[in-house]
PDB file of C-alpha atoms in Angstrom:
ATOM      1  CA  UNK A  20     106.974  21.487 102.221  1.00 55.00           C
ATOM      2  CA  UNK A  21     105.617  21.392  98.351  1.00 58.00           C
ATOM      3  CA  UNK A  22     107.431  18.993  96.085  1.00 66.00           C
ATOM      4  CA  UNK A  23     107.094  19.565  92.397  1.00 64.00           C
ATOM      5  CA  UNK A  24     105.302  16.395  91.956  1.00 64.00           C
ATOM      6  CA  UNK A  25     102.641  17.422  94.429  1.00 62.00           C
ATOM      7  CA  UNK A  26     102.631  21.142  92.870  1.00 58.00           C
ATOM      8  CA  UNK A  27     102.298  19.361  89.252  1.00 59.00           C
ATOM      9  CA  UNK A  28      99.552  17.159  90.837  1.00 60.00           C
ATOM     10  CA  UNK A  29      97.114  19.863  92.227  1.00 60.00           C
ATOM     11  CA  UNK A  30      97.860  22.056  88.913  1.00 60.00           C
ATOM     12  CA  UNK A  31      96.394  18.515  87.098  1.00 59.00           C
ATOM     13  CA  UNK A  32      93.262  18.663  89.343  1.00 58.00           C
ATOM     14  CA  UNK A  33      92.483  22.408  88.095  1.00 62.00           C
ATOM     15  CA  UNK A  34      90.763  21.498  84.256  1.00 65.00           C
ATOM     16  CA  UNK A  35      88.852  24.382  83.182  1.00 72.00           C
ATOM     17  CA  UNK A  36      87.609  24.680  79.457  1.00 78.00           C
ATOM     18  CA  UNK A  37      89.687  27.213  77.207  1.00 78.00           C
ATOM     19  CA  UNK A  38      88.636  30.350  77.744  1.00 81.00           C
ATOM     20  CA  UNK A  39      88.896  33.633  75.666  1.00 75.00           C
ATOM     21  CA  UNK A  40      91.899  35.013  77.591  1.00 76.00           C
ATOM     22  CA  UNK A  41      93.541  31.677  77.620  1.00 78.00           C
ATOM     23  CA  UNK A  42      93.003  30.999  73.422  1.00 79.00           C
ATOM     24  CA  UNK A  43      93.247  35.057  72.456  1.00 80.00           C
ATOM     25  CA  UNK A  44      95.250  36.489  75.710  1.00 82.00           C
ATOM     26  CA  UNK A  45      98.517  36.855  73.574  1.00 86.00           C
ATOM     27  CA  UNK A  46      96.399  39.223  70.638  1.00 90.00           C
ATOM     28  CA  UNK A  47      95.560  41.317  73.126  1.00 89.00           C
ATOM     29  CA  UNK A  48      98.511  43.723  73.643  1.00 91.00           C
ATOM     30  CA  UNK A  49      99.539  43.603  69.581  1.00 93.00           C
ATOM     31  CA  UNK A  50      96.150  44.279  68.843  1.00 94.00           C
ATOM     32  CA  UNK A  51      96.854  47.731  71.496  1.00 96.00           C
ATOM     33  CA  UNK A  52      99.678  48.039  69.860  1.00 97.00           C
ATOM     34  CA  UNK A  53      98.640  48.085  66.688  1.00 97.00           C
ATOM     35  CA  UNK A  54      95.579  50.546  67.588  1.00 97.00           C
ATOM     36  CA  UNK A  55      97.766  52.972  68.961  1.00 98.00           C
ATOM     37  CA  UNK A  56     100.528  52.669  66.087  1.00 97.00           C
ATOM     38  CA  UNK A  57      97.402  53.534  63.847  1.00 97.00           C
ATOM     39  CA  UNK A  58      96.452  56.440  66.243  1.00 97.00           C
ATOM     40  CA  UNK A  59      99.986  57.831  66.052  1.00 96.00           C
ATOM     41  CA  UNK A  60     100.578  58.085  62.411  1.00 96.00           C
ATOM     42  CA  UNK A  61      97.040  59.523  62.177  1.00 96.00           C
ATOM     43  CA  UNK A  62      98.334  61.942  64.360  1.00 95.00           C
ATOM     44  CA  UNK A  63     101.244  62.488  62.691  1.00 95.00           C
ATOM     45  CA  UNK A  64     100.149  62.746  59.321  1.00 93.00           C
ATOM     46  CA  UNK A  65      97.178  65.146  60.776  1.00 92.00           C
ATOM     47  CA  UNK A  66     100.390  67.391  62.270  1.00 90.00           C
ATOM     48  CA  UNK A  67     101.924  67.329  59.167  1.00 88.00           C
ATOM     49  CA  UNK A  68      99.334  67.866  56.629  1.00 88.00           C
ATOM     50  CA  UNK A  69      98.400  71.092  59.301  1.00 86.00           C
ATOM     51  CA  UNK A  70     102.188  72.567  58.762  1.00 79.00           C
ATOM     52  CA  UNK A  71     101.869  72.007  54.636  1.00 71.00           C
ATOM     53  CA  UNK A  72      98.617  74.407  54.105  1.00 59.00           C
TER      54      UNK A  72
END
């Protein structure tokens, strides 16, 4: 059976340099959101400007 002390031990052993996910992981999905709040209102304004003329 694991104990947290030997769980916190082996998690000690693993010491890998930062990586891109690990420094930008969290920009990821508000940078999707952001593109697709962009694409929306694009779209919207597209449907709206179409209705106007």
């Amino acid at each position: 059976m694991m104990t947290a002390e030997a769980l916190s031990e082996t998690i000690d052993v693993i010491d890998s340099p930062p990586t891109f996910y690990t420094q930008y992981g969290n920009l990821i999905p508000w940078l999707m959101l952001f593109l697709t709040g962009i694409y929306y209102l694009n779209l919207l304004i597209g449907i709206r400007r179409g209705k106007s003329s």
